[in-house]
C-alpha atoms as an extended CHARMM CRD file, in Angstrom:
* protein
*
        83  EXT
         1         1  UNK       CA              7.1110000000       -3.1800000000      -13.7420000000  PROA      1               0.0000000000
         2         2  UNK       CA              6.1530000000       -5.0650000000      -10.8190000000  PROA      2               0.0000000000
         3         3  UNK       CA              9.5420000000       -5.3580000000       -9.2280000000  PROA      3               0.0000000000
         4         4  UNK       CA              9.9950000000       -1.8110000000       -9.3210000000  PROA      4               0.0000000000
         5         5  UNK       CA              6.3510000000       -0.5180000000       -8.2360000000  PROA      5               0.0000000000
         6         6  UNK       CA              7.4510000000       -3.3000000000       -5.0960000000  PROA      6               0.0000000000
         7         7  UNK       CA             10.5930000000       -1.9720000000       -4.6840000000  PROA      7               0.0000000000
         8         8  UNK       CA              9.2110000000        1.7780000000       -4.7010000000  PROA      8               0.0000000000
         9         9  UNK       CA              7.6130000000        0.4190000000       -1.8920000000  PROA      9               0.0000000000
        10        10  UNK       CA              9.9500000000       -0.6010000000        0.2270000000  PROA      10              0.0000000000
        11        11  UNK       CA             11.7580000000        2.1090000000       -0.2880000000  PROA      11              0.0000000000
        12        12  UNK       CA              9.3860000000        4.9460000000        0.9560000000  PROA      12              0.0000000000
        13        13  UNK       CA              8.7940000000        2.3410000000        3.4440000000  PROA      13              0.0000000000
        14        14  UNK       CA             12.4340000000        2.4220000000        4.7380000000  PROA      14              0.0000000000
        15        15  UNK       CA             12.6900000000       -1.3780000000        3.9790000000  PROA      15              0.0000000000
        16        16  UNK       CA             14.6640000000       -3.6720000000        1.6700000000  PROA      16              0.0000000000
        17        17  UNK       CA             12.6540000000       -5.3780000000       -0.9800000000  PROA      17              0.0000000000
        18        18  UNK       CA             13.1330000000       -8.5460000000        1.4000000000  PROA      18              0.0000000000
        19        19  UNK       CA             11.9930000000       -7.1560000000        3.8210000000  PROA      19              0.0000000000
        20        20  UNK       CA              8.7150000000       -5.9590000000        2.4230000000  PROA      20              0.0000000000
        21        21  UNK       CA              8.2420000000       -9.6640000000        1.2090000000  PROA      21              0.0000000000
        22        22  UNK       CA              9.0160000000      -11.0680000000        3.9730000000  PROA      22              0.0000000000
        23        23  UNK       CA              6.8470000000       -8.8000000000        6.3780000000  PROA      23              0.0000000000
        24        24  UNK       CA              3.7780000000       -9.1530000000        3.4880000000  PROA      24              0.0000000000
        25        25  UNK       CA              3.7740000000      -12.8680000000        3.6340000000  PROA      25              0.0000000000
        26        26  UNK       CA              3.5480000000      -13.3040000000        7.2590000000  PROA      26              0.0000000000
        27        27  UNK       CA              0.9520000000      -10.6800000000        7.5880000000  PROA      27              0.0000000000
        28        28  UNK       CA             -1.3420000000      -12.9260000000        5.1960000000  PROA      28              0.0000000000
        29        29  UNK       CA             -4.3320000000      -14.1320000000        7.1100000000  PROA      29              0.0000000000
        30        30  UNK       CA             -3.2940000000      -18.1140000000        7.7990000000  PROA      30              0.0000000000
        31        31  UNK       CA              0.3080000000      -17.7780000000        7.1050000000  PROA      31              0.0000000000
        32        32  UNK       CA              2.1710000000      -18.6800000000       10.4830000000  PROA      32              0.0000000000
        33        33  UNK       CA              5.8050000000      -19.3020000000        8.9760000000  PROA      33              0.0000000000
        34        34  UNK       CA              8.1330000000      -18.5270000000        6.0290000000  PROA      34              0.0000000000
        35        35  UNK       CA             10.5780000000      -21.4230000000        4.6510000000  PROA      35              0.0000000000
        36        36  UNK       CA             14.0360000000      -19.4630000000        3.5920000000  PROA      36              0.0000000000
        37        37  UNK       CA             16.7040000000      -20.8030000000        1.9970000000  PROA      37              0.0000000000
        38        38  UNK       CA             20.1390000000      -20.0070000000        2.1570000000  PROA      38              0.0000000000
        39        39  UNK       CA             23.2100000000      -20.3640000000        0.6460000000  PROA      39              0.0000000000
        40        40  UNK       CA             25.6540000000      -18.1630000000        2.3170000000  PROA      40              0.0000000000
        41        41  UNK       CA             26.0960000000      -17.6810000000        6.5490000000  PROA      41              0.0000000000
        42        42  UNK       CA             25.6990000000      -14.3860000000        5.7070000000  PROA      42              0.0000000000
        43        43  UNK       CA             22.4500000000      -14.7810000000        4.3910000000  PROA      43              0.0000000000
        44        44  UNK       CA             21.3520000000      -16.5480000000        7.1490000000  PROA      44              0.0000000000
        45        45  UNK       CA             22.0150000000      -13.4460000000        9.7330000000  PROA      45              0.0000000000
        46        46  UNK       CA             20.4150000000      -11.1580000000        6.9920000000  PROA      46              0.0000000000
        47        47  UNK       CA             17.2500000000      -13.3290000000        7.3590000000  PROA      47              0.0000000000
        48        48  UNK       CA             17.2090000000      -13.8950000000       10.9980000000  PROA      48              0.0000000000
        49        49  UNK       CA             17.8320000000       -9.3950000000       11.1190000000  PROA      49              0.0000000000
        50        50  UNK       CA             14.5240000000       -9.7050000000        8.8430000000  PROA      50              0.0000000000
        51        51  UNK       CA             12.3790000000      -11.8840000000       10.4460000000  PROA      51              0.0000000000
        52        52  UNK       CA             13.0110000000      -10.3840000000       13.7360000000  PROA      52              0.0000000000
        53        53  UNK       CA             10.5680000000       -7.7040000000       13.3130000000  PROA      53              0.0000000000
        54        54  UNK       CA              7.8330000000       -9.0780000000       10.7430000000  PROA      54              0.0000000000
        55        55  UNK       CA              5.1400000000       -6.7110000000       11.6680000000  PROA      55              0.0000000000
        56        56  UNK       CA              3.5850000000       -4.1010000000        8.8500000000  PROA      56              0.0000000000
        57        57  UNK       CA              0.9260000000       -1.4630000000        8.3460000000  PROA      57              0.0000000000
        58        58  UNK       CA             -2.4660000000       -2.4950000000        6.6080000000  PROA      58              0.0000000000
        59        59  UNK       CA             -1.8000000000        0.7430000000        4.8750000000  PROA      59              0.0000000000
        60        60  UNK       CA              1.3770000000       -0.8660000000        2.7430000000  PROA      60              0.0000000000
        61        61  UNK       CA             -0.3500000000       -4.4830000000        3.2370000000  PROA      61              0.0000000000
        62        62  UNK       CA             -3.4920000000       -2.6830000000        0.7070000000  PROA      62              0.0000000000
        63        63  UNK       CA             -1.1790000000       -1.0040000000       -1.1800000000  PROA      63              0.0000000000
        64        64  UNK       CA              0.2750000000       -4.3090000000       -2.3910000000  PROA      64              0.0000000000
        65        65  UNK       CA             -2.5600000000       -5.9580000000       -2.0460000000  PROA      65              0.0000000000
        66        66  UNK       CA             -4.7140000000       -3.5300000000       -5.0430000000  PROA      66              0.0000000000
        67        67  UNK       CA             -1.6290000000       -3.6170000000       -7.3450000000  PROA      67              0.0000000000
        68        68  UNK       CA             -2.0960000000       -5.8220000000      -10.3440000000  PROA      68              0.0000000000
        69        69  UNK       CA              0.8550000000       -7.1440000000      -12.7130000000  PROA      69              0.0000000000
        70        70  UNK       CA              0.5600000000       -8.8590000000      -15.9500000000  PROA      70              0.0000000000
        71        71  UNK       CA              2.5440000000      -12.0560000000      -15.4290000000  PROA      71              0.0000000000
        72        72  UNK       CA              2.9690000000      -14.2160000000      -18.8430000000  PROA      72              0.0000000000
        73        73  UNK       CA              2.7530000000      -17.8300000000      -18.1950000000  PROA      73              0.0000000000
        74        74  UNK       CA              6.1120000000      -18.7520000000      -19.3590000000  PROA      74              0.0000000000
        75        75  UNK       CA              7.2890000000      -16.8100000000      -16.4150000000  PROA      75              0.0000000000
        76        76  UNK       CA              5.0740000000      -18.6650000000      -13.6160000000  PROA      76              0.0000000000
        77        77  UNK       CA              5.7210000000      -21.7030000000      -15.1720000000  PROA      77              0.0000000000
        78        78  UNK       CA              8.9500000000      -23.2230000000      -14.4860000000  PROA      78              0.0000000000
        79        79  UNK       CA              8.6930000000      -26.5310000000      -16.6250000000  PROA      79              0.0000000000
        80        80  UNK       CA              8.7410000000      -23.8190000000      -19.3760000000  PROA      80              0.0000000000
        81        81  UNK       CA             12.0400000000      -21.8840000000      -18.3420000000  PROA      81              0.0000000000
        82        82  UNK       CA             14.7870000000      -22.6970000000      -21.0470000000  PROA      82              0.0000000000
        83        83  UNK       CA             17.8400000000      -24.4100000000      -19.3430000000  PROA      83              0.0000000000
């Protein structure tokens, strides 16, 4: 549910669903850099295209922001993933 209420999102947005996560985190109050990792050169450019441009509207910002998902622990919580 919550990846596709997101994903909704970012589409009505015009926007990838990395690219709504990416412009949400740095418009957090505090947060002054993202750490991205990679594992393809092509990934790299993708993030570099999405970083370029990190601004977003408060209106999408609240509309995250008042959205509530029901997380279970076992997902959070990676020393209980199975291998």
């Amino acid at each position: 549910p919550a990846r596709r209420f997101l994903q909704a999102l970012a589409e009505n947005a015009g926007m990838s669903l990395a690219e709504l996560a990416v412009k949400y985190m740095l418009a957090q109050p505090g947060v002054t850099c993202l750490l991205a990792g990679v594992e393809t050169v092509a990934q790299v450019h993708d993030n570099l295209r999405l970083f370029g441009d990190a601004s977003m509207n408060s209106e999408l910002c609240a509309a995250i922001d008042s959205a509530t998902f029901e997380i279970s622990e076992r997902t959070l919580t990676p020393a209980l993933w199975s291998s």
